[in-house]
Amino acid sequence: MRVKFAYAVSIAAAVAMLTACGKKQDGEAGAGASAATEAAAPASEATIVKIGHAAPLTGGIAHLGKDNENGARLAVEEINTQSLTIDGHRIQLELDAQDDAADPKTGTAFAQKLVDDHVVGVVGHLNSGVSIPASKIYSDASIVQISPSSTNPAYTQQGFKTTYRVVATDAQQGPALANYATKALNAKRIAVVDDATAYGKGLADEFAKTVEASGAKVVAREATNDRATDFRAILTFSRT
């Protein structure tokens, strides 16, 4: 299901970005659109247009990033079988995939690489903590970024016209989880633990706000990190 989701996202992103690129007026093309506005190729050749993809391909959630990349590759392959043309030019899509390792520092470095590679748009990043700092780099280069999974509200609250997402934010997910805990499970005293990432903390904040608003009580608020495997210290502290 995850591959199919990423596949649908990639198709929508690629078509939207390429259509916008094809409508550029002379002299208006941004840095990210240069690959699509080169001199027309001979009729027998196709103009290569690069679509960027960024996700963790190494580390603990590499399987999620690889699912997204596979979806993007499927989308590119399908679109390329349809003899896509823009302004009379035959277009061949090429996926420029990068491993951001779910790390903000690595992610921003590869975001700049995608800009330097002259992609016309980016599908990614997977993590909110990477998408948020990378979004300014894409915005400065006038490159559309569409994240398939970043949910922290701050990602799309920065005022960038190039920043999009296709999933609900933590402002929707957190309250839904809190309502289930307080109404379906009838929980009255709740301990909240997050992994201190932009995603984990953002979701936990929204969850905690709704819990308190419902009349239940958050009796402990703790944080770990996204690489931890032993939570006994937090659990022991929370019980005392």
C-alpha atoms as an extended CHARMM CRD file, in Angstrom:
* protein
*
       240  EXT
         1         1  MET       CA              0.0000000000        0.0000000000        0.0000000000  PROA      1               0.0000000000
         2         2  ARG       CA              2.8740000000        2.4040000000        0.8090000000  PROA      2               0.0000000000
         3         3  VAL       CA              4.4230000000        1.9110000000       -2.6410000000  PROA      3               0.0000000000
         4         4  LYS       CA              1.0730000000        2.5560000000       -4.3270000000  PROA      4               0.0000000000
         5         5  PHE       CA              0.6320000000        5.7160000000       -2.2630000000  PROA      5               0.0000000000
         6         6  ALA       CA              4.0610000000        7.0530000000       -3.1670000000  PROA      6               0.0000000000
         7         7  TYR       CA              3.4130000000        6.0860000000       -6.7790000000  PROA      7               0.0000000000
         8         8  ALA       CA              0.2190000000        8.1530000000       -6.9140000000  PROA      8               0.0000000000
         9         9  VAL       CA              1.9430000000       11.0840000000       -5.2100000000  PROA      9               0.0000000000
        10        10  SER       CA              4.8040000000       10.9940000000       -7.6760000000  PROA      10              0.0000000000
        11        11  ILE       CA              2.5170000000       10.9600000000      -10.7200000000  PROA      11              0.0000000000
        12        12  ALA       CA              0.5870000000       13.9680000000       -9.4180000000  PROA      12              0.0000000000
        13        13  ALA       CA              3.7740000000       15.8190000000       -8.5590000000  PROA      13              0.0000000000
        14        14  ALA       CA              5.5000000000       15.1370000000      -11.8560000000  PROA      14              0.0000000000
        15        15  VAL       CA              2.5090000000       16.0750000000      -13.9950000000  PROA      15              0.0000000000
        16        16  ALA       CA              1.8080000000       19.2610000000      -11.9890000000  PROA      16              0.0000000000
        17        17  MET       CA              5.3970000000       20.4130000000      -12.0730000000  PROA      17              0.0000000000
        18        18  LEU       CA              5.9490000000       19.6470000000      -15.7320000000  PROA      18              0.0000000000
        19        19  THR       CA              2.7370000000       21.3550000000      -16.7480000000  PROA      19              0.0000000000
        20        20  ALA       CA              3.7440000000       24.4780000000      -14.8320000000  PROA      20              0.0000000000
        21        21  CYS       CA              7.1730000000       24.3400000000      -16.4270000000  PROA      21              0.0000000000
        22        22  GLY       CA              5.6650000000       24.1150000000      -19.8970000000  PROA      22              0.0000000000
        23        23  LYS       CA              3.6520000000       27.2930000000      -19.3030000000  PROA      23              0.0000000000
        24        24  LYS       CA              6.6660000000       29.4570000000      -18.4160000000  PROA      24              0.0000000000
        25        25  GLN       CA              7.0150000000       32.5680000000      -20.5110000000  PROA      25              0.0000000000
        26        26  ASP       CA             10.3580000000       33.4490000000      -22.0970000000  PROA      26              0.0000000000
        27        27  GLY       CA             12.7290000000       34.8360000000      -19.4810000000  PROA      27              0.0000000000
        28        28  GLU       CA             10.5850000000       33.6960000000      -16.5310000000  PROA      28              0.0000000000
        29        29  ALA       CA             11.9920000000       30.2450000000      -15.9900000000  PROA      29              0.0000000000
        30        30  GLY       CA             13.4990000000       29.8140000000      -12.5270000000  PROA      30              0.0000000000
        31        31  ALA       CA             16.7590000000       28.0720000000      -11.7830000000  PROA      31              0.0000000000
        32        32  GLY       CA             14.9600000000       24.7750000000      -11.1840000000  PROA      32              0.0000000000
        33        33  ALA       CA             13.2710000000       24.8560000000      -14.5790000000  PROA      33              0.0000000000
        34        34  SER       CA             16.3710000000       25.3510000000      -16.7140000000  PROA      34              0.0000000000
        35        35  ALA       CA             16.4830000000       21.7080000000      -17.7760000000  PROA      35              0.0000000000
        36        36  ALA       CA             13.0040000000       21.9710000000      -19.3040000000  PROA      36              0.0000000000
        37        37  THR       CA             13.5490000000       25.2530000000      -21.1230000000  PROA      37              0.0000000000
        38        38  GLU       CA             16.6680000000       24.4330000000      -23.1060000000  PROA      38              0.0000000000
        39        39  ALA       CA             16.7180000000       24.7760000000      -26.8700000000  PROA      39              0.0000000000
        40        40  ALA       CA             14.3640000000       22.3190000000      -28.5530000000  PROA      40              0.0000000000
        41        41  ALA       CA             15.8900000000       18.9110000000      -29.1630000000  PROA      41              0.0000000000
        42        42  PRO       CA             15.7370000000       17.3340000000      -32.5970000000  PROA      42              0.0000000000
        43        43  ALA       CA             12.4360000000       15.6300000000      -33.3580000000  PROA      43              0.0000000000
        44        44  SER       CA             14.0290000000       12.2030000000      -32.9050000000  PROA      44              0.0000000000
        45        45  GLU       CA             15.3890000000       13.0600000000      -29.4600000000  PROA      45              0.0000000000
        46        46  ALA       CA             13.7520000000       13.7990000000      -26.1320000000  PROA      46              0.0000000000
        47        47  THR       CA             14.5860000000       16.5610000000      -23.6910000000  PROA      47              0.0000000000
        48        48  ILE       CA             15.6310000000       15.1270000000      -20.3330000000  PROA      48              0.0000000000
        49        49  VAL       CA             13.7300000000       16.6260000000      -17.4080000000  PROA      49              0.0000000000
        50        50  LYS       CA             14.8800000000       15.7120000000      -13.9140000000  PROA      50              0.0000000000
        51        51  ILE       CA             12.5200000000       15.0440000000      -11.0310000000  PROA      51              0.0000000000
        52        52  GLY       CA             14.2020000000       15.0090000000       -7.6250000000  PROA      52              0.0000000000
        53        53  HSD       CA             13.4180000000       12.5180000000       -4.8950000000  PROA      53              0.0000000000
        54        54  ALA       CA             14.7770000000       12.6600000000       -1.3460000000  PROA      54              0.0000000000
        55        55  ALA       CA             14.1920000000       10.2000000000        1.4790000000  PROA      55              0.0000000000
        56        56  PRO       CA             16.1680000000        8.0930000000        3.9540000000  PROA      56              0.0000000000
        57        57  LEU       CA             17.6460000000        5.1160000000        2.1040000000  PROA      57              0.0000000000
        58        58  THR       CA             19.9370000000        4.1660000000        4.9820000000  PROA      58              0.0000000000
        59        59  GLY       CA             19.3000000000        3.9590000000        8.7060000000  PROA      59              0.0000000000
        60        60  GLY       CA             16.3950000000        2.7390000000       10.7980000000  PROA      60              0.0000000000
        61        61  ILE       CA             13.5830000000        3.8520000000        8.4910000000  PROA      61              0.0000000000
        62        62  ALA       CA             15.3300000000        3.1420000000        5.2040000000  PROA      62              0.0000000000
        63        63  HSD       CA             12.5270000000        0.7370000000        4.2820000000  PROA      63              0.0000000000
        64        64  LEU       CA             10.0580000000        3.6310000000        4.2640000000  PROA      64              0.0000000000
        65        65  GLY       CA             12.3330000000        5.7830000000        2.1490000000  PROA      65              0.0000000000
        66        66  LYS       CA             12.9270000000        2.9510000000       -0.3080000000  PROA      66              0.0000000000
        67        67  ASP       CA              9.1880000000        2.4070000000       -0.6380000000  PROA      67              0.0000000000
        68        68  ASN       CA              8.7950000000        6.0700000000       -1.5680000000  PROA      68              0.0000000000
        69        69  GLU       CA             11.6620000000        5.9200000000       -4.0390000000  PROA      69              0.0000000000
        70        70  ASN       CA             10.2280000000        2.8000000000       -5.6820000000  PROA      70              0.0000000000
        71        71  GLY       CA              6.9080000000        4.5930000000       -6.0340000000  PROA      71              0.0000000000
        72        72  ALA       CA              8.6030000000        7.5580000000       -7.6770000000  PROA      72              0.0000000000
        73        73  ARG       CA             10.4390000000        5.2760000000      -10.0980000000  PROA      73              0.0000000000
        74        74  LEU       CA              7.1940000000        3.5330000000      -11.0400000000  PROA      74              0.0000000000
        75        75  ALA       CA              5.6050000000        6.9150000000      -11.7320000000  PROA      75              0.0000000000
        76        76  VAL       CA              8.4920000000        8.0520000000      -13.9120000000  PROA      76              0.0000000000
        77        77  GLU       CA              8.4540000000        4.7800000000      -15.8620000000  PROA      77              0.0000000000
        78        78  GLU       CA              4.7010000000        4.9970000000      -16.4690000000  PROA      78              0.0000000000
        79        79  ILE       CA              4.8110000000        8.6350000000      -17.5770000000  PROA      79              0.0000000000
        80        80  ASN       CA              7.7110000000        7.9010000000      -19.9070000000  PROA      80              0.0000000000
        81        81  THR       CA              5.6170000000        5.2650000000      -21.7130000000  PROA      81              0.0000000000
        82        82  GLN       CA              3.0050000000        7.9210000000      -22.5560000000  PROA      82              0.0000000000
        83        83  SER       CA              5.1880000000        9.9580000000      -24.9370000000  PROA      83              0.0000000000
        84        84  LEU       CA              4.8410000000       13.1080000000      -22.8580000000  PROA      84              0.0000000000
        85        85  THR       CA              5.2070000000       16.3810000000      -24.7660000000  PROA      85              0.0000000000
        86        86  ILE       CA              5.3280000000       19.9900000000      -23.5130000000  PROA      86              0.0000000000
        87        87  ASP       CA              5.1170000000       22.9030000000      -25.9660000000  PROA      87              0.0000000000
        88        88  GLY       CA              5.6960000000       20.4310000000      -28.7830000000  PROA      88              0.0000000000
        89        89  HSD       CA              8.8800000000       19.0130000000      -27.2530000000  PROA      89              0.0000000000
        90        90  ARG       CA              9.1090000000       15.3230000000      -26.3920000000  PROA      90              0.0000000000
        91        91  ILE       CA             10.0250000000       14.9060000000      -22.7280000000  PROA      91              0.0000000000
        92        92  GLN       CA             11.8550000000       12.0670000000      -21.0270000000  PROA      92              0.0000000000
        93        93  LEU       CA             11.6680000000       12.1030000000      -17.2400000000  PROA      93              0.0000000000
        94        94  GLU       CA             14.6850000000       11.1210000000      -15.1850000000  PROA      94              0.0000000000
        95        95  LEU       CA             14.5690000000       10.4710000000      -11.4350000000  PROA      95              0.0000000000
        96        96  ASP       CA             17.3670000000       12.0450000000       -9.4160000000  PROA      96              0.0000000000
        97        97  ALA       CA             17.1460000000       10.1440000000       -6.1210000000  PROA      97              0.0000000000
        98        98  GLN       CA             19.1250000000       11.1330000000       -3.0230000000  PROA      98              0.0000000000
        99        99  ASP       CA             19.5510000000        9.5790000000        0.4240000000  PROA      99              0.0000000000
       100       100  ASP       CA             18.9070000000       12.2020000000        3.1080000000  PROA      100             0.0000000000
       101       101  ALA       CA             19.4070000000        9.6210000000        5.9060000000  PROA      101             0.0000000000
       102       102  ALA       CA             16.4990000000       11.2250000000        7.8190000000  PROA      102             0.0000000000
       103       103  ASP       CA             19.0470000000       13.7880000000        9.0010000000  PROA      103             0.0000000000
       104       104  PRO       CA             18.4570000000       17.5620000000        8.6640000000  PROA      104             0.0000000000
       105       105  LYS       CA             22.1150000000       18.3750000000        7.9570000000  PROA      105             0.0000000000
       106       106  THR       CA             22.4450000000       15.6500000000        5.3380000000  PROA      106             0.0000000000
       107       107  GLY       CA             19.0370000000       16.5090000000        3.9330000000  PROA      107             0.0000000000
       108       108  THR       CA             19.8250000000       20.1710000000        3.3490000000  PROA      108             0.0000000000
       109       109  ALA       CA             23.1110000000       19.2340000000        1.6680000000  PROA      109             0.0000000000
       110       110  PHE       CA             21.2890000000       16.9560000000       -0.7440000000  PROA      110             0.0000000000
       111       111  ALA       CA             18.5320000000       19.5360000000       -1.2350000000  PROA      111             0.0000000000
       112       112  GLN       CA             21.2120000000       21.9000000000       -2.5110000000  PROA      112             0.0000000000
       113       113  LYS       CA             22.5730000000       19.1060000000       -4.7100000000  PROA      113             0.0000000000
       114       114  LEU       CA             19.1490000000       18.6340000000       -6.2910000000  PROA      114             0.0000000000
       115       115  VAL       CA             19.0200000000       22.3790000000       -6.9690000000  PROA      115             0.0000000000
       116       116  ASP       CA             22.4710000000       22.1930000000       -8.5500000000  PROA      116             0.0000000000
       117       117  ASP       CA             21.3070000000       19.2030000000      -10.6130000000  PROA      117             0.0000000000
       118       118  HSD       CA             18.5760000000       21.4560000000      -12.0830000000  PROA      118             0.0000000000
       119       119  VAL       CA             15.5890000000       19.3290000000      -11.0940000000  PROA      119             0.0000000000
       120       120  VAL       CA             12.2410000000       20.9490000000      -11.8820000000  PROA      120             0.0000000000
       121       121  GLY       CA             10.6030000000       19.6670000000       -8.7050000000  PROA      121             0.0000000000
       122       122  VAL       CA             11.1520000000       17.3870000000       -5.7230000000  PROA      122             0.0000000000
       123       123  VAL       CA              9.0810000000       14.5770000000       -4.2350000000  PROA      123             0.0000000000
       124       124  GLY       CA             10.1980000000       14.4920000000       -0.5860000000  PROA      124             0.0000000000
       125       125  HSD       CA             11.4260000000       14.6300000000        2.0310000000  PROA      125             0.0000000000
       126       126  LEU       CA              9.9100000000       11.9180000000        4.1790000000  PROA      126             0.0000000000
       127       127  ASN       CA             10.6180000000       13.4100000000        7.6160000000  PROA      127             0.0000000000
       128       128  SER       CA              9.2720000000       16.7300000000        8.8780000000  PROA      128             0.0000000000
       129       129  GLY       CA             12.6150000000       17.4480000000       10.5010000000  PROA      129             0.0000000000
       130       130  VAL       CA             14.2910000000       17.3040000000        7.0940000000  PROA      130             0.0000000000
       131       131  SER       CA             11.4880000000       18.7700000000        4.9820000000  PROA      131             0.0000000000
       132       132  ILE       CA             11.2970000000       21.9650000000        7.0340000000  PROA      132             0.0000000000
       133       133  PRO       CA             14.9160000000       23.1390000000        6.6190000000  PROA      133             0.0000000000
       134       134  ALA       CA             15.1210000000       21.8150000000        3.0500000000  PROA      134             0.0000000000
       135       135  SER       CA             11.9970000000       23.7380000000        2.0420000000  PROA      135             0.0000000000
       136       136  LYS       CA             13.7810000000       27.0970000000        2.1900000000  PROA      136             0.0000000000
       137       137  ILE       CA             16.4630000000       25.8590000000       -0.1970000000  PROA      137             0.0000000000
       138       138  TYR       CA             13.8250000000       24.7780000000       -2.7170000000  PROA      138             0.0000000000
       139       139  SER       CA             11.8650000000       27.9940000000       -2.2180000000  PROA      139             0.0000000000
       140       140  ASP       CA             14.9340000000       30.1370000000       -2.8550000000  PROA      140             0.0000000000
       141       141  ALA       CA             15.4930000000       28.2150000000       -6.0980000000  PROA      141             0.0000000000
       142       142  SER       CA             11.7810000000       28.3630000000       -7.1360000000  PROA      142             0.0000000000
       143       143  ILE       CA             11.5550000000       24.5680000000       -7.1400000000  PROA      143             0.0000000000
       144       144  VAL       CA              8.2760000000       22.9150000000       -6.1360000000  PROA      144             0.0000000000
       145       145  GLN       CA              8.5640000000       20.4960000000       -3.2110000000  PROA      145             0.0000000000
       146       146  ILE       CA              5.7960000000       18.0080000000       -2.4870000000  PROA      146             0.0000000000
       147       147  SER       CA              6.2470000000       15.8970000000        0.6400000000  PROA      147             0.0000000000
       148       148  PRO       CA              4.3160000000       12.6150000000        0.7560000000  PROA      148             0.0000000000
       149       149  SER       CA              4.5530000000       12.2420000000        4.5260000000  PROA      149             0.0000000000
       150       150  SER       CA              5.7470000000       15.3140000000        6.4760000000  PROA      150             0.0000000000
       151       151  THR       CA              3.0140000000       16.2060000000        8.9790000000  PROA      151             0.0000000000
       152       152  ASN       CA              4.4380000000       18.9380000000       11.2190000000  PROA      152             0.0000000000
       153       153  PRO       CA              2.2110000000       22.0130000000       10.6340000000  PROA      153             0.0000000000
       154       154  ALA       CA              5.2620000000       24.3070000000       10.5430000000  PROA      154             0.0000000000
       155       155  TYR       CA              6.3270000000       22.7880000000        7.2270000000  PROA      155             0.0000000000
       156       156  THR       CA              3.5770000000       24.5670000000        5.2860000000  PROA      156             0.0000000000
       157       157  GLN       CA              3.2350000000       27.5780000000        7.6000000000  PROA      157             0.0000000000
       158       158  GLN       CA              6.4430000000       29.2710000000        6.4800000000  PROA      158             0.0000000000
       159       159  GLY       CA              4.8530000000       31.2290000000        3.6520000000  PROA      159             0.0000000000
       160       160  PHE       CA              6.7320000000       29.4570000000        0.8600000000  PROA      160             0.0000000000
       161       161  LYS       CA              4.7600000000       29.2450000000       -2.3900000000  PROA      161             0.0000000000
       162       162  THR       CA              6.7040000000       26.1540000000       -3.4570000000  PROA      162             0.0000000000
       163       163  THR       CA              5.9230000000       23.9720000000       -0.4230000000  PROA      163             0.0000000000
       164       164  TYR       CA              3.1690000000       21.3310000000       -0.5040000000  PROA      164             0.0000000000
       165       165  ARG       CA              2.1150000000       18.1700000000        1.2810000000  PROA      165             0.0000000000
       166       166  VAL       CA             -0.4370000000       15.4590000000        0.5110000000  PROA      166             0.0000000000
       167       167  VAL       CA             -1.2070000000       14.1920000000        4.0290000000  PROA      167             0.0000000000
       168       168  ALA       CA             -3.0610000000       15.5550000000        7.0470000000  PROA      168             0.0000000000
       169       169  THR       CA             -1.0050000000       17.5560000000        9.5260000000  PROA      169             0.0000000000
       170       170  ASP       CA             -0.4210000000       16.8030000000       13.1950000000  PROA      170             0.0000000000
       171       171  ALA       CA             -3.1970000000       19.3210000000       13.9190000000  PROA      171             0.0000000000
       172       172  GLN       CA             -5.6080000000       16.6930000000       12.5850000000  PROA      172             0.0000000000
       173       173  GLN       CA             -3.8140000000       13.5070000000       13.6180000000  PROA      173             0.0000000000
       174       174  GLY       CA             -2.9910000000       14.5100000000       17.1990000000  PROA      174             0.0000000000
       175       175  PRO       CA             -6.5860000000       15.3390000000       18.2000000000  PROA      175             0.0000000000
       176       176  ALA       CA             -7.8540000000       12.1470000000       16.5490000000  PROA      176             0.0000000000
       177       177  LEU       CA             -5.4550000000       10.0750000000       18.6480000000  PROA      177             0.0000000000
       178       178  ALA       CA             -6.3280000000       12.0160000000       21.7980000000  PROA      178             0.0000000000
       179       179  ASN       CA            -10.0550000000       11.5810000000       21.2460000000  PROA      179             0.0000000000
       180       180  TYR       CA             -9.5580000000        7.8430000000       20.8820000000  PROA      180             0.0000000000
       181       181  ALA       CA             -7.5270000000        7.7030000000       24.1070000000  PROA      181             0.0000000000
       182       182  THR       CA             -9.9860000000        9.7350000000       26.1530000000  PROA      182             0.0000000000
       183       183  LYS       CA            -13.2820000000        8.6060000000       24.6340000000  PROA      183             0.0000000000
       184       184  ALA       CA            -12.7930000000        5.0690000000       23.3580000000  PROA      184             0.0000000000
       185       185  LEU       CA            -10.2730000000        4.0050000000       26.0250000000  PROA      185             0.0000000000
       186       186  ASN       CA            -11.6790000000        6.3250000000       28.7320000000  PROA      186             0.0000000000
       187       187  ALA       CA             -8.1640000000        7.3100000000       29.7990000000  PROA      187             0.0000000000
       188       188  LYS       CA             -8.0680000000       10.0260000000       32.4740000000  PROA      188             0.0000000000
       189       189  ARG       CA             -4.3570000000       10.2130000000       33.3790000000  PROA      189             0.0000000000
       190       190  ILE       CA             -1.9540000000       10.0010000000       30.4560000000  PROA      190             0.0000000000
       191       191  ALA       CA              1.8290000000       10.0530000000       30.1120000000  PROA      191             0.0000000000
       192       192  VAL       CA              3.1270000000       11.3770000000       26.8060000000  PROA      192             0.0000000000
       193       193  VAL       CA              6.5190000000       10.3550000000       25.4130000000  PROA      193             0.0000000000
       194       194  ASP       CA              7.9090000000       11.5870000000       22.0870000000  PROA      194             0.0000000000
       195       195  ASP       CA             11.1740000000       11.0760000000       20.1950000000  PROA      195             0.0000000000
       196       196  ALA       CA             12.1380000000       14.7880000000       20.1210000000  PROA      196             0.0000000000
       197       197  THR       CA             12.0080000000       14.9630000000       16.3240000000  PROA      197             0.0000000000
       198       198  ALA       CA              9.9630000000       17.6000000000       14.5150000000  PROA      198             0.0000000000
       199       199  TYR       CA              7.4420000000       14.8740000000       13.6900000000  PROA      199             0.0000000000
       200       200  GLY       CA              7.2950000000       13.2040000000       17.1050000000  PROA      200             0.0000000000
       201       201  LYS       CA              7.2050000000       16.3640000000       19.1930000000  PROA      201             0.0000000000
       202       202  GLY       CA              4.7270000000       18.0690000000       16.8750000000  PROA      202             0.0000000000
       203       203  LEU       CA              2.3320000000       15.1390000000       17.0630000000  PROA      203             0.0000000000
       204       204  ALA       CA              2.7400000000       14.8210000000       20.8230000000  PROA      204             0.0000000000
       205       205  ASP       CA              2.0640000000       18.5470000000       21.3390000000  PROA      205             0.0000000000
       206       206  GLU       CA             -1.2350000000       18.3550000000       19.4740000000  PROA      206             0.0000000000
       207       207  PHE       CA             -2.1760000000       15.1450000000       21.3010000000  PROA      207             0.0000000000
       208       208  ALA       CA             -1.4360000000       16.6800000000       24.7050000000  PROA      208             0.0000000000
       209       209  LYS       CA             -3.4030000000       19.8650000000       23.9730000000  PROA      209             0.0000000000
       210       210  THR       CA             -6.5170000000       17.8810000000       23.0750000000  PROA      210             0.0000000000
       211       211  VAL       CA             -6.1400000000       15.5880000000       26.1040000000  PROA      211             0.0000000000
       212       212  GLU       CA             -6.0490000000       18.5860000000       28.4410000000  PROA      212             0.0000000000
       213       213  ALA       CA             -8.9780000000       20.2360000000       26.6730000000  PROA      213             0.0000000000
       214       214  SER       CA            -11.0630000000       17.0880000000       27.1530000000  PROA      214             0.0000000000
       215       215  GLY       CA            -10.6870000000       17.2200000000       30.9390000000  PROA      215             0.0000000000
       216       216  ALA       CA             -8.1820000000       14.3850000000       31.1720000000  PROA      216             0.0000000000
       217       217  LYS       CA             -4.7190000000       15.0790000000       32.6000000000  PROA      217             0.0000000000
       218       218  VAL       CA             -1.2440000000       14.7200000000       31.1410000000  PROA      218             0.0000000000
       219       219  VAL       CA              0.6060000000       13.4950000000       34.2430000000  PROA      219             0.0000000000
       220       220  ALA       CA              4.0490000000       13.2300000000       32.5970000000  PROA      220             0.0000000000
       221       221  ARG       CA              5.6980000000       14.5660000000       29.4700000000  PROA      221             0.0000000000
       222       222  GLU       CA              8.9950000000       12.9280000000       28.5210000000  PROA      222             0.0000000000
       223       223  ALA       CA             11.2360000000       12.7660000000       25.4790000000  PROA      223             0.0000000000
       224       224  THR       CA             13.6970000000       10.2300000000       24.1310000000  PROA      224             0.0000000000
       225       225  ASN       CA             15.3530000000       10.1830000000       20.7010000000  PROA      225             0.0000000000
       226       226  ASP       CA             14.5760000000        8.4550000000       17.4340000000  PROA      226             0.0000000000
       227       227  ARG       CA             17.4770000000        5.9960000000       17.8200000000  PROA      227             0.0000000000
       228       228  ALA       CA             16.6980000000        4.7890000000       21.3400000000  PROA      228             0.0000000000
       229       229  THR       CA             15.7520000000        1.1590000000       21.9590000000  PROA      229             0.0000000000
       230       230  ASP       CA             15.6970000000        1.0380000000       25.7700000000  PROA      230             0.0000000000
       231       231  PHE       CA             12.9150000000        3.0350000000       27.4110000000  PROA      231             0.0000000000
       232       232  ARG       CA             13.0870000000        1.6090000000       30.9240000000  PROA      232             0.0000000000
       233       233  ALA       CA             14.4340000000        4.7880000000       32.5070000000  PROA      233             0.0000000000
       234       234  ILE       CA             11.5280000000        6.8580000000       31.1590000000  PROA      234             0.0000000000
       235       235  LEU       CA              8.9510000000        4.2250000000       32.1280000000  PROA      235             0.0000000000
       236       236  THR       CA             10.3760000000        3.9430000000       35.6360000000  PROA      236             0.0000000000
       237       237  PHE       CA             10.4100000000        7.7220000000       36.1100000000  PROA      237             0.0000000000
       238       238  SER       CA              6.8660000000        8.0830000000       34.7580000000  PROA      238             0.0000000000
       239       239  ARG       CA              5.5160000000        5.5490000000       37.2720000000  PROA      239             0.0000000000
       240       240  THR       CA              6.9660000000        7.3080000000       40.3180000000  PROA      240             0.0000000000
